[in-house]
Short mmCIF file of C-alpha atoms (C1' of nucleotides) in Angstrom, two decimals:
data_model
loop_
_atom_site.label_atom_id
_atom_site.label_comp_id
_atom_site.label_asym_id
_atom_site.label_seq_id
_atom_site.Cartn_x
_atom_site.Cartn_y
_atom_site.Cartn_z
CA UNK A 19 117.57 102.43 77.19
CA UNK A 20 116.59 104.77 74.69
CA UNK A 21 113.60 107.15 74.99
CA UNK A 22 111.05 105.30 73.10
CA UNK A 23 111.85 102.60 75.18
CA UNK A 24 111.16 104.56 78.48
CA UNK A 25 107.95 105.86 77.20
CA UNK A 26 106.79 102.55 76.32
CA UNK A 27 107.83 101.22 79.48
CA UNK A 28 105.90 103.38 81.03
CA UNK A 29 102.82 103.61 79.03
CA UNK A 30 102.82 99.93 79.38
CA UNK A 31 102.59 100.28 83.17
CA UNK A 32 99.91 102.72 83.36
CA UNK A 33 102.03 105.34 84.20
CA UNK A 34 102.21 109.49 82.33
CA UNK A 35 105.45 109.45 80.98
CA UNK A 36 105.65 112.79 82.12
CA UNK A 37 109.44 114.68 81.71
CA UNK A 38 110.57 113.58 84.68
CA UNK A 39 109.37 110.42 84.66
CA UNK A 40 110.96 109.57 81.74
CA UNK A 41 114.47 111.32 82.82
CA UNK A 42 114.31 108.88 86.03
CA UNK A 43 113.19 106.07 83.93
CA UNK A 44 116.47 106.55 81.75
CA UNK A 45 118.89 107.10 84.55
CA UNK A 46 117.50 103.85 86.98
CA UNK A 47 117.61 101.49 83.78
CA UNK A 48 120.36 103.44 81.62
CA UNK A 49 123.49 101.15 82.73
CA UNK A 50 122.25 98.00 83.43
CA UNK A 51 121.17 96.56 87.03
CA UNK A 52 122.08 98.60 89.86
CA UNK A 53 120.45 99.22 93.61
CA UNK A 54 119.91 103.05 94.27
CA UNK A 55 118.55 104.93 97.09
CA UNK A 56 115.99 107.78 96.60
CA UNK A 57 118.91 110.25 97.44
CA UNK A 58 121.02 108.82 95.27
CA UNK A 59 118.75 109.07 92.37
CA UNK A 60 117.73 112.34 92.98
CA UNK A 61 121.84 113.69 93.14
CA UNK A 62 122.37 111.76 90.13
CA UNK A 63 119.28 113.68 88.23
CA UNK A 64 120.45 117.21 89.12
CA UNK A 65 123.75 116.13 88.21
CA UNK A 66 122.61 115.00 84.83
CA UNK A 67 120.68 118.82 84.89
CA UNK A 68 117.15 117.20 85.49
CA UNK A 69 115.86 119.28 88.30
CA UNK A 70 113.09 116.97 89.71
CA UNK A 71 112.74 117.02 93.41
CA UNK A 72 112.94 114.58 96.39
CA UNK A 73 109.21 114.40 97.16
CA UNK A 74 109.01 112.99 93.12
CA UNK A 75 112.14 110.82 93.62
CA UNK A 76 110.82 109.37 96.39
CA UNK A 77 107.01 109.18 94.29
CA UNK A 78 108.30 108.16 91.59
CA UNK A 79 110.46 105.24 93.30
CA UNK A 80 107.26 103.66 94.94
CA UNK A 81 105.15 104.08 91.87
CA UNK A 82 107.87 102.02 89.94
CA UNK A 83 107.63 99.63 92.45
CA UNK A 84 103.56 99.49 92.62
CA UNK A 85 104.14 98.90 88.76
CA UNK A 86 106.68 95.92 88.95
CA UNK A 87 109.45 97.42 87.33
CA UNK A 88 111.49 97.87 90.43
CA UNK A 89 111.76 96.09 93.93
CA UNK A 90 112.77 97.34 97.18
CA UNK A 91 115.58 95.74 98.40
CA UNK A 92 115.90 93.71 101.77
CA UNK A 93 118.60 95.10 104.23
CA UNK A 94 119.18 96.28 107.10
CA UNK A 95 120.12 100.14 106.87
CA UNK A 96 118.21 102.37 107.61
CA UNK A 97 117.93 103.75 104.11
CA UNK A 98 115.49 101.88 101.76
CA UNK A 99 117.26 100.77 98.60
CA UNK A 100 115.64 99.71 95.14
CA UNK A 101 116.67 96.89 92.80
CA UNK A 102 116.61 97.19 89.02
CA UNK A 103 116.42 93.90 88.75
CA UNK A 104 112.93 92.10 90.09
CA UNK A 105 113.94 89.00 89.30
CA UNK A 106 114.72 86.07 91.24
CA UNK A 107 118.17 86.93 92.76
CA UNK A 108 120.01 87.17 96.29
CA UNK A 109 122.22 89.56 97.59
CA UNK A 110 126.00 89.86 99.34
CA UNK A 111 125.93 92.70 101.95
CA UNK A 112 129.47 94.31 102.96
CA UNK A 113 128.15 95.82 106.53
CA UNK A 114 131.79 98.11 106.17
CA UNK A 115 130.58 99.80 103.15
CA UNK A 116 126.41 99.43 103.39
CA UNK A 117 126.60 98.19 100.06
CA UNK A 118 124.74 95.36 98.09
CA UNK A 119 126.15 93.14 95.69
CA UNK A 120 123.91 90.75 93.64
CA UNK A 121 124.66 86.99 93.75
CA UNK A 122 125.25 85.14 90.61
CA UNK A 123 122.61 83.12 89.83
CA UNK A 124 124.11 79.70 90.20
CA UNK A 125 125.76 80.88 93.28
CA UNK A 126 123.44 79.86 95.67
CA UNK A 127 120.87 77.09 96.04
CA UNK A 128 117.61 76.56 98.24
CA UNK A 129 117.27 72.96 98.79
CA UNK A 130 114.14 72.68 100.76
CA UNK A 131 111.74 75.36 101.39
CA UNK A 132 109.60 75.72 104.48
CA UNK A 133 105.85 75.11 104.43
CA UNK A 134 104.19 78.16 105.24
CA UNK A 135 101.51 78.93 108.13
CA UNK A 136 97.85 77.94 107.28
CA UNK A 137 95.94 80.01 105.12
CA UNK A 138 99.34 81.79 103.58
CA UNK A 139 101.38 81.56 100.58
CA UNK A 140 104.99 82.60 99.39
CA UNK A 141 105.60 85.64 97.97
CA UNK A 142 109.32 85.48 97.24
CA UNK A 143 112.01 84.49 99.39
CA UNK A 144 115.17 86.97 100.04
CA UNK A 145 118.75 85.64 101.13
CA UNK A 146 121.37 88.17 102.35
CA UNK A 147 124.85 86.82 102.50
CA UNK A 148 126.33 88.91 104.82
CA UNK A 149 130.17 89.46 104.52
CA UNK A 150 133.25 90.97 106.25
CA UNK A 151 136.43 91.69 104.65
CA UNK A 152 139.05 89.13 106.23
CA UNK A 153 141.87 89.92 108.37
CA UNK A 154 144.90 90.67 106.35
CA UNK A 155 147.60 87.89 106.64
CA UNK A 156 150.12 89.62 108.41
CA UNK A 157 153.01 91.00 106.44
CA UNK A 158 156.25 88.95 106.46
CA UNK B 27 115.12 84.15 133.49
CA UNK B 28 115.39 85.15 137.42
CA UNK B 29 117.25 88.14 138.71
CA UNK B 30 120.28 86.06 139.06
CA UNK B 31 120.14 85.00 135.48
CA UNK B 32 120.32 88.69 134.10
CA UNK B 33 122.93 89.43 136.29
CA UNK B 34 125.26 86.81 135.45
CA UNK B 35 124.53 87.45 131.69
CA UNK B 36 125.25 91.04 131.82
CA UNK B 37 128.47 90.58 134.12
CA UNK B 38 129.46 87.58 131.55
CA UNK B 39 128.91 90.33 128.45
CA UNK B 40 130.59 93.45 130.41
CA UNK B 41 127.93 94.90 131.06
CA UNK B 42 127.45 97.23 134.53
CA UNK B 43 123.86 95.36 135.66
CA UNK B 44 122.11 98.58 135.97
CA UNK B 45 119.33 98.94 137.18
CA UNK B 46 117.89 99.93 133.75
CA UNK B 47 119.69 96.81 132.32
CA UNK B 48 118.25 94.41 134.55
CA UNK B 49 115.10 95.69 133.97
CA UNK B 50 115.44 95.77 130.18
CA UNK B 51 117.16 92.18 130.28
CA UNK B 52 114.38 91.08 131.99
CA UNK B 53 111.52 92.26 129.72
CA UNK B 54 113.71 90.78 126.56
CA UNK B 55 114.57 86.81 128.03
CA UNK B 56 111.74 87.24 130.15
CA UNK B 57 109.25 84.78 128.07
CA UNK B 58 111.20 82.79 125.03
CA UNK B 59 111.87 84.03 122.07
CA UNK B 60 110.91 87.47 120.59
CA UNK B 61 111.45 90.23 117.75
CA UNK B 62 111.04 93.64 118.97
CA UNK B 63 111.82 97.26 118.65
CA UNK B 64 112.71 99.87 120.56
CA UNK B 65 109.51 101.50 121.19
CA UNK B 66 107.83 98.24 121.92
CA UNK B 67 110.71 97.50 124.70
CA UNK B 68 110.11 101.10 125.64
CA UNK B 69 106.53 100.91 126.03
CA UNK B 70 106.70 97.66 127.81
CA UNK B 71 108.98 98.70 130.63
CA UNK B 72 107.01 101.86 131.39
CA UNK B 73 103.93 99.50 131.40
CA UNK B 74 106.11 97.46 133.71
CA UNK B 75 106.60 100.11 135.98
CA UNK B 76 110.33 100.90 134.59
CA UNK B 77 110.44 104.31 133.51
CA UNK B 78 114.06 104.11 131.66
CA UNK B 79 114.42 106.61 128.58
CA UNK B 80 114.01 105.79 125.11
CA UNK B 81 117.62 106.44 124.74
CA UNK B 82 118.40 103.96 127.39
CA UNK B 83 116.13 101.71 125.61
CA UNK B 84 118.50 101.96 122.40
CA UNK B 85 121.66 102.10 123.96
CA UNK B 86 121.07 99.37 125.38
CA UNK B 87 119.59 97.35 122.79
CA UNK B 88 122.86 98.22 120.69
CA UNK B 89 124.98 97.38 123.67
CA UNK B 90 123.76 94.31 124.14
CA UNK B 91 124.06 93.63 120.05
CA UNK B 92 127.40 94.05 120.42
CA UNK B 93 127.96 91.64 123.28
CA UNK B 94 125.69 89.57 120.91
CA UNK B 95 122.67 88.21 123.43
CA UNK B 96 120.55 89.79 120.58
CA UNK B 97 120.71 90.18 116.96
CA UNK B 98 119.21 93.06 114.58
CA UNK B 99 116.82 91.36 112.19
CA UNK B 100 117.03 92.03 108.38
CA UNK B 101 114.04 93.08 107.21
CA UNK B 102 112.46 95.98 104.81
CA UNK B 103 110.74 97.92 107.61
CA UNK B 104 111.97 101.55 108.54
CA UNK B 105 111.85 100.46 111.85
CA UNK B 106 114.93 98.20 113.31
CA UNK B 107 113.56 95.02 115.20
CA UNK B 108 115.91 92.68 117.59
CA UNK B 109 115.48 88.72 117.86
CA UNK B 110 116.54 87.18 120.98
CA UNK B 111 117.62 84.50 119.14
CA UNK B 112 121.12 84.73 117.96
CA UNK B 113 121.39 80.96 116.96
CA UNK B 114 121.40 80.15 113.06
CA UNK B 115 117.47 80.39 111.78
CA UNK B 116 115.35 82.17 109.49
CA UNK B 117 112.26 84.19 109.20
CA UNK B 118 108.95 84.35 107.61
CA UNK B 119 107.98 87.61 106.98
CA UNK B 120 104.04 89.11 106.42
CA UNK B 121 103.82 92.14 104.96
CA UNK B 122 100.26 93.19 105.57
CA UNK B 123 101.15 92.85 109.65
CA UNK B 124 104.65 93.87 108.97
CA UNK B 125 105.36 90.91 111.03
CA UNK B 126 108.31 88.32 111.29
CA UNK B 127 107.72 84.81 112.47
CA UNK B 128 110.56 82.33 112.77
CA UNK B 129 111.35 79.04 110.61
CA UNK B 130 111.85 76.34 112.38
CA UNK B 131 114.95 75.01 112.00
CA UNK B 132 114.32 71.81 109.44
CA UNK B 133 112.09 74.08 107.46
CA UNK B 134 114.58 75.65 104.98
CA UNK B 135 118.12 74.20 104.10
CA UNK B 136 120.51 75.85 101.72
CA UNK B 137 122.00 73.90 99.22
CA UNK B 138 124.72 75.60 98.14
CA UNK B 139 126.29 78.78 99.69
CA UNK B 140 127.90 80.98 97.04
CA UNK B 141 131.82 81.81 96.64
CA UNK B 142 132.21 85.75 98.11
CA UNK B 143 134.17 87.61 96.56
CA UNK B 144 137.85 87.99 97.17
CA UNK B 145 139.33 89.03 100.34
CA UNK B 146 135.76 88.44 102.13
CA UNK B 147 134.24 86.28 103.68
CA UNK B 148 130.75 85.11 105.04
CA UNK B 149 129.85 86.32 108.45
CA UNK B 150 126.41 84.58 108.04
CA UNK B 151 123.35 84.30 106.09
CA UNK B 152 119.63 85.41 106.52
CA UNK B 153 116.99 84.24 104.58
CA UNK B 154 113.38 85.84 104.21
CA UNK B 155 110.63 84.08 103.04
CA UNK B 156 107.27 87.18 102.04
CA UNK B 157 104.20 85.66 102.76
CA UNK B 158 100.90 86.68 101.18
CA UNK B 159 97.81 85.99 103.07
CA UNK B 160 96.09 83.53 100.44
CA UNK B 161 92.96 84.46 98.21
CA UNK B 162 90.10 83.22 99.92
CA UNK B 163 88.19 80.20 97.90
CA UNK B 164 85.50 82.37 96.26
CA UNK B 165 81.90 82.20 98.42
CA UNK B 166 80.02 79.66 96.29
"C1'" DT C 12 89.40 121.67 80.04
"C1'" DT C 13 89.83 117.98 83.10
"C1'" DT C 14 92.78 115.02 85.29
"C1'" DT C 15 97.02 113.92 87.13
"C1'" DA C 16 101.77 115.00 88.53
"C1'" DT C 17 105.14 118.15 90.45
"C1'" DG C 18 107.53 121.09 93.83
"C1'" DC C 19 108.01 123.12 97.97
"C1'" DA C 20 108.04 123.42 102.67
"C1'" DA C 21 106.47 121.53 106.71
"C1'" DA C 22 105.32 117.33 109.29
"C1'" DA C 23 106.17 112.84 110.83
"C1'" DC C 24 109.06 109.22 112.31
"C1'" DA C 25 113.08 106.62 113.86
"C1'" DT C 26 117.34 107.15 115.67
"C1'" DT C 27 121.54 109.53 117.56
"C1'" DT C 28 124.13 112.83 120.26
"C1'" DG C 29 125.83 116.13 123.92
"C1'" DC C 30 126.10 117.03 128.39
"C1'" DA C 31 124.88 117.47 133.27
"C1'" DA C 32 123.22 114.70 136.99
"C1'" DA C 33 122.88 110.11 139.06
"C1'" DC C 34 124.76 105.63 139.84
"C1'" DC C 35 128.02 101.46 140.38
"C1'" DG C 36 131.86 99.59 142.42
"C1'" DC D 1 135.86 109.16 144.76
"C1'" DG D 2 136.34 107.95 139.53
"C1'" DG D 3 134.69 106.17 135.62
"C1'" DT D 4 130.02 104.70 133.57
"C1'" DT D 5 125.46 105.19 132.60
"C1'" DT D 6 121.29 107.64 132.37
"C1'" DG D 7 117.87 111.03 130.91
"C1'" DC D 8 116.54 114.81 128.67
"C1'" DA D 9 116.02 117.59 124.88
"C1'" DA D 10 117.73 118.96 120.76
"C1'" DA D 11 119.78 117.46 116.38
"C1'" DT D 12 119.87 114.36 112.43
"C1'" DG D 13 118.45 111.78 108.57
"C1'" DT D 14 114.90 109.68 105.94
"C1'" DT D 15 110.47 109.50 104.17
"C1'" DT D 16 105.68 111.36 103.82
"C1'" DT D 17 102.05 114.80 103.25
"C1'" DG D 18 99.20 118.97 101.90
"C1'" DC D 19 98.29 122.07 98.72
"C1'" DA D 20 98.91 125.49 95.09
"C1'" DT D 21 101.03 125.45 90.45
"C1'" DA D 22 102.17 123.28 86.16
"C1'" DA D 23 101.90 119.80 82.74
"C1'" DA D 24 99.66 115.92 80.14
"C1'" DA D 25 95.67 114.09 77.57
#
DNA sequence: TTTTATGCAAAACATTTGCAAACCG
DNA sequence: CGGTTTGCAAATGTTTTGCATAAAA
């Protein structure tokens, strides 16, 4: 979370830990897992008086995910979303408020997976538990 | 899959059977189930001879989302896909031919569904499985 | 100094919207 | 007719690209 930290993180991935590099670095893994959008980032640097632009948000985003360190997330908006945390984990989706929520880790289970087509292998597998708010018991 | 068909469904849903619609209908149940987007629908119908707009095209693939007779499929993409298959099922998905194939139904089971949080509940669950297209066995 | 990354603005897509004209019942 | 639906074209929102400038090694 600190600098040294960033720089080695990104050394480690082949990557210049040019300045803002490292200032995205430190904002996507500064508070602990999170899903941002490349908008979102980019807000959140000029608020924090890093003035990188979109066009290196949205750079920057994809090389972190060439590198491993991020993962895009599976949904179904049509803005892409990345996950701080690659590993294995599933997702809630509240449609109402396009937002993701990670699963627990003992929350859900595969019990069987499928075989895959000849010749192919499994990557990973993604669940989305999709969820609506429920209808309000009525008011006595 | 006939005329009649499409016109009942579409009645059944709401739906004015326009002429458009029919057409549209058609092209979608016409031959089992599918995945497609709106410029493949689009491009079908004008090769069928059904010059509706692309508009029409998405109107009516959200209209008919809504009435459910289709569903929008999660995926990564930028590009929004619809399965004809609204029934409970799950999806391979290949990257390299950002292409989704579907599970057959004994394929995957989920063990355990996870608690949502409070006040929500699950609407319904979709599970990708990425697929890599496997090393080949090195030429001896 | 050589290579690589950044920033800008423009391009490329996918999708939505507003409104007049056409269509369904 | 009267309310819907369509089609067009323009607007929107997101992501990508090209290229000159700036920064890293």
């Amino acid at each position: 979370m600190n600098s040294y930290c960033v720089f080695e993180r990104l050394r480690a991935a082949g990557l210049r830990p040019t300045r803002q590099r490292v200032a995205l670095c430190n904002l996507i893994f500064g508070s602990g897992d999170r899903h941002l959008s490349a908008e979102e980032l980019y807000a959140e640097a000029h608020r924090a008086g890093e003035p990188v632009s979109l066009a290196t948000v949205y750079n920057t985003l994809h090389q972190f995910t060439d590198v491993g360190i991020i993962r895009p997330l599976t949904g179904e908006g049509q803005r892409t979303y990345f996950d701080t945390n690659t590993s294995d984990h599933h997702h809630f989706f509240i449609e109402e408020e396009n937002q993701m929520i990670d699963i627990p880790g003992e929350g859900l289970r595969l019990h069987q997976l499928p075989e895959p087509p000849e010749g192919m292998e499994i990557v990973n597998v993604d669940v989305v538990v999709r969820l609506r708010r429920k209808a309000a018991a009525p008011a006595a």
